[in-house]
Amino acid sequence: MTAPPHVLDCRYWDAGVCRSCAWLGRSYDEQLAAKQEAVRALVDRPGLTWLPPVASRPEGFRNKAKMVVGGTAAEPTLGILGPDGGVDLRHCALHTPGIVAALPVLAGFVERAGLQPYDVGSSLPVGRRGELKHLLVTESPDGELMVRWVLRSTADLARVEKHLPWLRAALPQVRVVTVNVQPEHRAVLEGDREVVLTDEATLPMRVDGVTLHLGPRSFFQTNTEVAAALYRQARAWVDELAPATVGDLYCGVGGFALHLAAPGRRVTGVEISADAVAAAARGRDDLGLSPEQVRFVVGDATSYDLGDPPGLVVVNPPRRGLGGDLAGWLERSGVPHLIYSSCNPTTLARDLAAMPSYRPVRARVLDMFPQTSHLEVLVLLTRTRPARTRP
């Protein structure tokens, strides 16, 4: 995948109303080189082979829009909060074309349903007005949409339900619509309660022949094309090593586990979210695989006992990294090979230092987030010392 070297034009950047893309003034080639250099400075080791970085499209790549809703019900803004209220970013060039086309229609839904945007200006409960906090939209590779309205309470739930037929007619590509309830007056994107308003509760994400079923609160990489490259690279390394057993910690909806499944190989995925595990199992069933071939279990990845050490373990932790407990378990485990997918090179470097029995042998930067310093890096590690004790 190649990308042109141009600097992205952005009306919002030029107007000075949005600075979310901190690297927007740099050419894309310069951005990619800087990311490679930054990761190497933190995790490079003797003998580590760096594969060429995976580039992204500089624009139109972002499959999820996280929009703060401001303004009024009659004139809503979809974007971010500025010093004087909502800043409308509905034509942001980073979003996929399908999301850009859908956002004006969704703004029209806010107007039609009379959903009053939440007023964040007052710190006192008695001074707060409005219900609608955020709009979250995800587009699948097939062009289908998941639309989530984040409300302060269920007071306007009936309004959303009443006008849902209009939305489905105006946007036939909408597959899933939910209301998420987030009652707290703080910078939290979503709450714990999700009300599904459509027959379908998951969005199918087809990635290289594998269908992942994305629930409303499931994690999926923001850049679908680069996510596919991430899974392909992991699969190539695993097929080369040919382990009989694989453990996938932080497996989510099964992205790595389902891509690594192969005849004669048993895969176990561990994820703390029961909804994600159910979605992963649905993806396994779609592929015609049995639970004996690919097993998904609900558990804490930092402490789950995989039993006999697998031939390879994949870890895909959040930004905070593995932490001492899981890094310590892996260091003592006897697992011959690790694949570490990291969105934070700083915590990756810390975790590598906590696992001196493993030597990084290959690494690849994948640019999930053009126009920013954020990235993904995939590292293959091989054990160089035998396990000291059984965990």
CSV table of C-alpha atoms in Angstrom, one decimal:
chain,number,residue,atom,x,y,z
A,1,MET,CA,0.0,0.0,0.0
A,2,THR,CA,1.5,3.3,-1.0
A,3,ALA,CA,0.4,6.9,-0.3
A,4,PRO,CA,1.1,10.1,-2.1
A,5,PRO,CA,3.6,12.5,-0.5
A,6,HIS,CA,1.3,15.6,-0.5
A,7,VAL,CA,0.2,17.6,2.5
A,8,LEU,CA,-3.5,17.1,3.3
A,9,ASP,CA,-5.7,20.2,2.7
A,10,CYS,CA,-8.1,20.8,5.6
A,11,ARG,CA,-10.5,23.7,5.8
A,12,TYR,CA,-10.8,23.3,9.6
A,13,TRP,CA,-7.0,23.5,10.0
A,14,ASP,CA,-6.8,26.5,7.7
A,15,ALA,CA,-9.5,28.3,9.7
A,16,GLY,CA,-7.8,27.5,13.0
A,17,VAL,CA,-10.8,25.8,14.5
A,18,CYS,CA,-9.3,22.3,14.9
A,19,ARG,CA,-5.8,21.2,15.8
A,20,SER,CA,-6.5,17.5,16.4
A,21,CYS,CA,-4.2,16.5,13.5
A,22,ALA,CA,-1.0,17.8,15.0
A,23,TRP,CA,1.1,16.6,12.0
A,24,LEU,CA,-1.1,17.9,9.3
A,25,GLY,CA,1.5,20.4,8.1
A,26,ARG,CA,4.0,17.6,7.4
A,27,SER,CA,4.2,15.6,4.1
A,28,TYR,CA,3.0,12.0,4.5
A,29,ASP,CA,6.4,10.5,3.6
A,30,GLU,CA,7.9,12.6,6.4
A,31,GLN,CA,5.3,11.5,8.9
A,32,LEU,CA,5.9,7.8,8.1
A,33,ALA,CA,9.7,8.2,8.4
A,34,ALA,CA,9.3,10.0,11.7
A,35,LYS,CA,7.2,7.3,13.1
A,36,GLN,CA,9.6,4.6,12.1
A,37,GLU,CA,12.5,6.5,13.7
A,38,ALA,CA,10.6,7.1,16.9
A,39,VAL,CA,9.8,3.5,17.4
A,40,ARG,CA,13.3,2.3,16.6
A,41,ALA,CA,14.7,4.7,19.1
A,42,LEU,CA,12.7,3.0,21.9
A,43,VAL,CA,12.7,-0.7,21.0
A,44,ASP,CA,15.6,-1.4,18.6
A,45,ARG,CA,17.8,-4.3,19.6
A,46,PRO,CA,20.8,-6.0,18.0
A,47,GLY,CA,19.6,-8.4,15.4
A,48,LEU,CA,16.2,-7.0,15.1
A,49,THR,CA,15.0,-6.8,11.5
A,50,TRP,CA,12.7,-3.9,10.6
A,51,LEU,CA,10.3,-4.6,7.7
A,52,PRO,CA,9.2,-1.6,5.6
A,53,PRO,CA,6.4,0.4,7.3
A,54,VAL,CA,2.8,-0.1,6.1
A,55,ALA,CA,1.5,3.2,4.8
A,56,SER,CA,-2.1,4.3,4.9
A,57,ARG,CA,-4.2,6.6,2.8
A,58,PRO,CA,-3.6,10.1,4.2
A,59,GLU,CA,-7.3,10.8,4.2
A,60,GLY,CA,-10.6,8.9,4.0
A,61,PHE,CA,-9.3,6.1,6.2
A,62,ARG,CA,-11.0,6.6,9.6
A,63,ASN,CA,-13.9,4.1,9.9
A,64,LYS,CA,-15.3,5.6,13.1
A,65,ALA,CA,-16.5,9.1,13.8
A,66,LYS,CA,-16.6,10.2,17.5
A,67,MET,CA,-18.5,13.5,17.3
A,68,VAL,CA,-19.4,15.8,20.2
A,69,VAL,CA,-22.9,17.2,19.6
A,70,GLY,CA,-23.2,21.0,20.3
A,71,GLY,CA,-25.3,23.9,19.2
A,72,THR,CA,-29.0,23.5,19.4
A,73,ALA,CA,-31.6,21.0,18.3
A,74,ALA,CA,-32.5,23.3,15.4
A,75,GLU,CA,-28.9,23.9,14.4
A,76,PRO,CA,-26.7,21.1,15.8
A,77,THR,CA,-22.9,20.9,15.4
A,78,LEU,CA,-21.1,17.6,15.0
A,79,GLY,CA,-17.4,17.7,15.9
A,80,ILE,CA,-15.5,19.0,18.9
A,81,LEU,CA,-16.0,21.5,21.7
A,82,GLY,CA,-14.3,24.8,21.2
A,83,PRO,CA,-14.0,27.7,23.7
A,84,ASP,CA,-17.3,29.2,22.5
A,85,GLY,CA,-19.3,26.0,22.1
A,86,GLY,CA,-19.5,23.3,19.4
A,87,VAL,CA,-17.3,23.3,16.4
A,88,ASP,CA,-18.8,21.5,13.4
A,89,LEU,CA,-16.4,19.1,11.7
A,90,ARG,CA,-18.9,17.0,9.7
A,91,HIS,CA,-16.8,17.2,6.6
A,92,CYS,CA,-13.5,16.1,8.2
A,93,ALA,CA,-11.4,14.6,5.5
A,94,LEU,CA,-10.1,11.8,7.8
A,95,HIS,CA,-13.4,9.9,7.9
A,96,THR,CA,-14.4,7.4,5.2
A,97,PRO,CA,-16.6,8.8,2.4
A,98,GLY,CA,-19.6,6.9,3.7
A,99,ILE,CA,-19.4,8.5,7.1
A,100,VAL,CA,-18.9,12.0,5.6
A,101,ALA,CA,-22.0,11.5,3.5
A,102,ALA,CA,-24.0,10.2,6.5
A,103,LEU,CA,-23.2,13.0,9.0
A,104,PRO,CA,-25.4,15.7,7.4
A,105,VAL,CA,-28.4,13.2,7.4
A,106,LEU,CA,-27.7,12.4,11.1
A,107,ALA,CA,-27.6,16.1,11.9
A,108,GLY,CA,-31.0,16.3,10.2
A,109,PHE,CA,-32.2,13.5,12.4
A,110,VAL,CA,-31.2,15.6,15.5
A,111,GLU,CA,-33.3,18.4,14.1
A,112,ARG,CA,-36.3,16.2,13.2
A,113,ALA,CA,-36.3,14.4,16.6
A,114,GLY,CA,-35.7,17.6,18.6
A,115,LEU,CA,-32.7,16.2,20.5
A,116,GLN,CA,-31.3,19.0,22.6
A,117,PRO,CA,-27.5,18.9,22.8
A,118,TYR,CA,-26.1,18.6,26.3
A,119,ASP,CA,-24.9,21.9,27.8
A,120,VAL,CA,-21.4,21.3,29.3
A,121,GLY,CA,-21.0,24.9,30.4
A,122,SER,CA,-22.4,24.6,33.9
A,123,SER,CA,-20.7,22.7,36.7
A,124,LEU,CA,-23.9,22.6,38.8
A,125,PRO,CA,-26.4,19.8,38.2
A,126,VAL,CA,-29.3,22.3,38.3
A,127,GLY,CA,-27.8,24.3,35.5
A,128,ARG,CA,-27.3,21.5,33.0
A,129,ARG,CA,-29.6,21.3,30.1
A,130,GLY,CA,-30.0,19.0,27.1
A,131,GLU,CA,-29.7,15.3,26.6
A,132,LEU,CA,-27.6,14.5,23.5
A,133,LYS,CA,-23.9,14.3,24.2
A,134,HIS,CA,-22.2,12.4,21.4
A,135,LEU,CA,-22.8,10.7,18.1
A,136,LEU,CA,-20.7,7.7,17.3
A,137,VAL,CA,-20.7,6.3,13.7
A,138,THR,CA,-18.8,3.3,12.4
A,139,GLU,CA,-18.7,2.2,8.7
A,140,SER,CA,-18.0,-1.4,7.6
A,141,PRO,CA,-16.0,-2.3,4.5
A,142,ASP,CA,-19.4,-3.1,2.9
A,143,GLY,CA,-20.7,0.4,3.5
A,144,GLU,CA,-23.1,-0.5,6.4
A,145,LEU,CA,-23.3,1.8,9.4
A,146,MET,CA,-23.6,1.5,13.1
A,147,VAL,CA,-25.1,4.7,14.7
A,148,ARG,CA,-24.9,5.3,18.4
A,149,TRP,CA,-26.6,8.2,20.2
A,150,VAL,CA,-25.0,9.0,23.6
A,151,LEU,CA,-27.6,10.5,25.8
A,152,ARG,CA,-27.5,11.8,29.4
A,153,SER,CA,-30.5,9.7,30.3
A,154,THR,CA,-33.4,7.8,28.7
A,155,ALA,CA,-35.6,10.9,28.7
A,156,ASP,CA,-35.3,11.3,24.9
A,157,LEU,CA,-35.3,7.6,24.1
A,158,ALA,CA,-38.9,7.7,22.9
A,159,ARG,CA,-37.9,10.6,20.5
A,160,VAL,CA,-35.2,8.5,18.9
A,161,GLU,CA,-37.5,5.5,18.6
A,162,LYS,CA,-40.3,7.6,17.1
A,163,HIS,CA,-38.1,9.0,14.3
A,164,LEU,CA,-36.1,5.9,13.6
A,165,PRO,CA,-38.2,4.9,10.6
A,166,TRP,CA,-37.3,8.2,9.0
A,167,LEU,CA,-33.6,7.6,9.6
A,168,ARG,CA,-33.7,4.1,8.2
A,169,ALA,CA,-35.4,5.4,5.0
A,170,ALA,CA,-33.0,8.4,4.7
A,171,LEU,CA,-29.9,6.1,5.3
A,172,PRO,CA,-30.7,2.6,4.2
A,173,GLN,CA,-27.2,1.6,4.9
A,174,VAL,CA,-27.8,1.9,8.6
A,175,ARG,CA,-27.7,-1.6,10.1
A,176,VAL,CA,-27.4,-0.9,13.9
A,177,VAL,CA,-28.8,1.9,15.9
A,178,THR,CA,-28.4,2.2,19.7
A,179,VAL,CA,-28.8,4.7,22.5
A,180,ASN,CA,-26.0,4.7,25.0
A,181,VAL,CA,-26.7,6.2,28.4
A,182,GLN,CA,-23.9,8.3,29.9
A,183,PRO,CA,-25.2,10.3,32.9
A,184,GLU,CA,-21.9,11.6,34.3
A,185,HIS,CA,-20.8,15.2,33.9
A,186,ARG,CA,-17.3,14.5,32.9
A,187,ALA,CA,-15.2,13.8,29.8
A,188,VAL,CA,-16.3,10.2,29.3
A,189,LEU,CA,-17.3,9.2,25.8
A,190,GLU,CA,-19.9,6.6,26.6
A,191,GLY,CA,-21.6,4.9,29.6
A,192,ASP,CA,-22.2,1.3,30.6
A,193,ARG,CA,-25.8,1.0,29.4
A,194,GLU,CA,-26.6,0.3,25.8
A,195,VAL,CA,-30.2,0.1,24.4
A,196,VAL,CA,-30.3,-1.5,20.9
A,197,LEU,CA,-33.1,-0.2,18.8
A,198,THR,CA,-32.7,-2.4,15.7
A,199,ASP,CA,-33.1,-6.1,15.0
A,200,GLU,CA,-29.3,-6.3,14.3
A,201,ALA,CA,-27.0,-5.6,17.3
A,202,THR,CA,-23.6,-6.1,15.5
A,203,LEU,CA,-21.9,-4.7,12.5
A,204,PRO,CA,-20.1,-7.2,10.3
A,205,MET,CA,-16.6,-6.1,9.4
A,206,ARG,CA,-15.2,-8.2,6.6
A,207,VAL,CA,-11.4,-8.3,6.7
A,208,ASP,CA,-9.5,-10.5,4.3
A,209,GLY,CA,-12.2,-13.2,4.2
A,210,VAL,CA,-12.9,-13.1,7.9
A,211,THR,CA,-16.1,-11.5,9.2
A,212,LEU,CA,-15.7,-9.9,12.6
A,213,HIS,CA,-19.0,-9.0,14.4
A,214,LEU,CA,-18.5,-5.6,15.9
A,215,GLY,CA,-20.8,-4.8,18.9
A,216,PRO,CA,-21.6,-1.3,20.0
A,217,ARG,CA,-18.9,-1.2,22.6
A,218,SER,CA,-16.4,-3.5,20.9
A,219,PHE,CA,-12.9,-2.4,20.0
A,220,PHE,CA,-11.8,-2.4,16.4
A,221,GLN,CA,-8.9,-0.7,14.7
A,222,THR,CA,-9.8,2.7,13.4
A,223,ASN,CA,-8.2,2.0,10.0
A,224,THR,CA,-9.7,-1.0,8.3
A,225,GLU,CA,-7.2,-1.4,5.5
A,226,VAL,CA,-4.2,-1.2,7.8
A,227,ALA,CA,-5.9,-3.5,10.3
A,228,ALA,CA,-6.1,-6.0,7.4
A,229,ALA,CA,-2.3,-5.6,6.8
A,230,LEU,CA,-1.7,-6.1,10.6
A,231,TYR,CA,-3.6,-9.4,10.6
A,232,ARG,CA,-1.9,-10.6,7.4
A,233,GLN,CA,1.6,-9.9,8.9
A,234,ALA,CA,0.8,-11.8,12.1
A,235,ARG,CA,-0.6,-14.7,10.1
A,236,ALA,CA,2.5,-14.8,7.9
A,237,TRP,CA,4.8,-15.0,10.9
A,238,VAL,CA,2.6,-17.6,12.6
A,239,ASP,CA,2.4,-19.8,9.5
A,240,GLU,CA,6.2,-19.7,9.2
A,241,LEU,CA,6.6,-20.8,12.8
A,242,ALA,CA,3.7,-23.3,12.5
A,243,PRO,CA,2.9,-23.7,16.2
A,244,ALA,CA,0.3,-26.3,17.1
A,245,THR,CA,-1.2,-24.1,19.8
A,246,VAL,CA,-1.7,-20.3,20.0
A,247,GLY,CA,-3.0,-18.1,22.8
A,248,ASP,CA,-4.5,-14.8,21.9
A,249,LEU,CA,-4.7,-12.5,24.9
A,250,TYR,CA,-6.9,-9.4,24.7
A,251,CYS,CA,-8.6,-11.1,21.8
A,252,GLY,CA,-11.6,-8.7,21.5
A,253,VAL,CA,-14.0,-9.9,18.8
A,254,GLY,CA,-11.4,-12.3,17.5
A,255,GLY,CA,-9.4,-10.4,14.9
A,256,PHE,CA,-6.0,-12.1,15.5
A,257,ALA,CA,-7.4,-15.5,16.6
A,258,LEU,CA,-9.6,-16.0,13.6
A,259,HIS,CA,-6.9,-14.9,11.2
A,260,LEU,CA,-4.4,-17.3,12.8
A,261,ALA,CA,-6.7,-20.4,12.7
A,262,ALA,CA,-5.4,-23.2,10.5
A,263,PRO,CA,-5.7,-26.9,10.1
A,264,GLY,CA,-4.0,-28.8,12.9
A,265,ARG,CA,-3.7,-25.6,15.0
A,266,ARG,CA,-5.7,-24.9,18.2
A,267,VAL,CA,-6.3,-21.3,19.1
A,268,THR,CA,-7.5,-20.0,22.5
A,269,GLY,CA,-8.7,-16.4,22.7
A,270,VAL,CA,-9.1,-14.6,26.1
A,271,GLU,CA,-11.2,-11.4,26.5
A,272,ILE,CA,-12.8,-9.9,29.6
A,273,SER,CA,-15.9,-8.7,27.7
A,274,ALA,CA,-18.6,-11.4,27.5
A,275,ASP,CA,-20.2,-9.6,24.6
A,276,ALA,CA,-16.9,-9.5,22.6
A,277,VAL,CA,-16.4,-13.2,23.3
A,278,ALA,CA,-19.9,-14.0,22.0
A,279,ALA,CA,-19.1,-12.0,18.9
A,280,ALA,CA,-15.8,-13.8,18.4
A,281,ALA,CA,-17.6,-17.1,18.6
A,282,ARG,CA,-20.1,-16.0,16.0
A,283,GLY,CA,-17.2,-15.1,13.7
A,284,ARG,CA,-15.7,-18.6,14.3
A,285,ASP,CA,-19.0,-20.2,13.4
A,286,ASP,CA,-19.2,-18.2,10.2
A,287,LEU,CA,-15.9,-19.7,9.2
A,288,GLY,CA,-17.1,-23.2,9.9
A,289,LEU,CA,-14.6,-23.7,12.6
A,290,SER,CA,-15.3,-25.8,15.7
A,291,PRO,CA,-14.8,-24.8,19.4
A,292,GLU,CA,-12.0,-27.4,19.5
A,293,GLN,CA,-10.2,-25.5,16.8
A,294,VAL,CA,-10.8,-22.0,18.1
A,295,ARG,CA,-12.0,-21.5,21.6
A,296,PHE,CA,-13.0,-18.2,23.1
A,297,VAL,CA,-13.2,-17.7,26.9
A,298,VAL,CA,-14.2,-14.8,29.2
A,299,GLY,CA,-11.3,-14.0,31.4
A,300,ASP,CA,-8.8,-11.4,32.5
A,301,ALA,CA,-5.9,-11.5,30.0
A,302,THR,CA,-3.5,-10.4,32.7
A,303,SER,CA,-4.2,-13.4,34.9
A,304,TYR,CA,-5.9,-16.1,32.9
A,305,ASP,CA,-4.2,-19.5,33.0
A,306,LEU,CA,-3.7,-20.9,29.5
A,307,GLY,CA,-2.6,-24.3,31.0
A,308,ASP,CA,0.3,-25.9,29.2
A,309,PRO,CA,2.3,-23.1,27.5
A,310,PRO,CA,1.2,-22.6,23.9
A,311,GLY,CA,3.6,-22.6,21.1
A,312,LEU,CA,3.0,-18.9,20.5
A,313,VAL,CA,1.1,-16.2,22.3
A,314,VAL,CA,-0.3,-13.0,20.7
A,315,VAL,CA,-0.8,-10.0,22.9
A,316,ASN,CA,-2.7,-6.8,21.9
A,317,PRO,CA,-3.0,-4.8,25.1
A,318,PRO,CA,-4.4,-1.3,25.5
A,319,ARG,CA,-2.1,1.7,25.6
A,320,ARG,CA,-1.1,1.0,29.2
A,321,GLY,CA,0.7,-2.2,28.0
A,322,LEU,CA,0.9,-5.6,29.6
A,323,GLY,CA,1.8,-4.6,33.1
A,324,GLY,CA,4.0,-6.4,35.6
A,325,ASP,CA,1.8,-9.4,36.2
A,326,LEU,CA,1.3,-10.5,32.6
A,327,ALA,CA,4.9,-9.6,31.5
A,328,GLY,CA,6.1,-11.6,34.5
A,329,TRP,CA,4.0,-14.6,33.6
A,330,LEU,CA,5.2,-14.6,30.0
A,331,GLU,CA,8.8,-14.2,31.2
A,332,ARG,CA,8.4,-17.4,33.3
A,333,SER,CA,6.1,-19.3,31.0
A,334,GLY,CA,8.3,-21.2,28.6
A,335,VAL,CA,6.2,-19.9,25.6
A,336,PRO,CA,8.6,-20.1,22.7
A,337,HIS,CA,7.3,-17.2,20.6
A,338,LEU,CA,5.4,-14.0,21.2
A,339,ILE,CA,3.8,-11.5,18.8
A,340,TYR,CA,3.2,-8.2,20.5
A,341,SER,CA,0.9,-5.7,18.8
A,342,SER,CA,1.3,-2.3,20.4
A,343,CYS,CA,-0.2,1.2,20.0
A,344,ASN,CA,2.2,2.7,22.5
A,345,PRO,CA,5.9,2.2,21.9
A,346,THR,CA,6.7,3.6,25.3
A,347,THR,CA,4.9,0.8,27.2
A,348,LEU,CA,6.1,-1.7,24.6
A,349,ALA,CA,9.7,-0.8,25.5
A,350,ARG,CA,8.9,-1.1,29.2
A,351,ASP,CA,7.3,-4.5,28.7
A,352,LEU,CA,10.3,-5.8,26.6
A,353,ALA,CA,12.6,-4.8,29.4
A,354,ALA,CA,10.5,-6.8,31.8
A,355,MET,CA,10.8,-9.9,29.5
A,356,PRO,CA,14.6,-10.3,29.0
A,357,SER,CA,14.2,-14.0,28.1
A,358,TYR,CA,12.7,-12.8,24.8
A,359,ARG,CA,14.6,-11.3,21.9
A,360,PRO,CA,12.8,-9.2,19.3
A,361,VAL,CA,13.6,-10.6,15.9
A,362,ARG,CA,11.2,-8.8,13.5
A,363,ALA,CA,9.2,-5.6,13.7
A,364,ARG,CA,6.9,-3.6,11.5
A,365,VAL,CA,5.4,-0.1,11.9
A,366,LEU,CA,1.8,0.1,10.6
A,367,ASP,CA,0.4,3.6,10.2
A,368,MET,CA,-3.1,3.4,11.6
A,369,PHE,CA,-3.3,7.1,12.3
A,370,PRO,CA,-2.0,9.4,9.6
A,371,GLN,CA,-1.7,13.1,10.5
A,372,THR,CA,-0.8,12.3,14.1
A,373,SER,CA,2.1,10.8,16.0
A,374,HIS,CA,0.1,7.7,16.8
A,375,LEU,CA,0.9,4.3,15.3
A,376,GLU,CA,0.7,0.5,15.6
A,377,VAL,CA,3.8,-1.6,15.7
A,378,LEU,CA,3.9,-5.4,15.5
A,379,VAL,CA,6.9,-7.3,17.0
A,380,LEU,CA,7.9,-10.9,16.8
A,381,LEU,CA,9.9,-12.2,19.8
A,382,THR,CA,11.7,-15.5,20.3
A,383,ARG,CA,12.6,-17.0,23.6
A,384,THR,CA,16.4,-17.2,24.1
A,385,ARG,CA,16.4,-18.7,27.7
A,386,PRO,CA,14.4,-21.7,29.1
A,387,ALA,CA,11.7,-21.0,31.6
A,388,ARG,CA,12.9,-20.8,35.2
A,389,THR,CA,9.8,-21.9,36.9
A,390,ARG,CA,6.3,-22.9,35.9
A,391,PRO,CA,3.9,-19.9,36.4
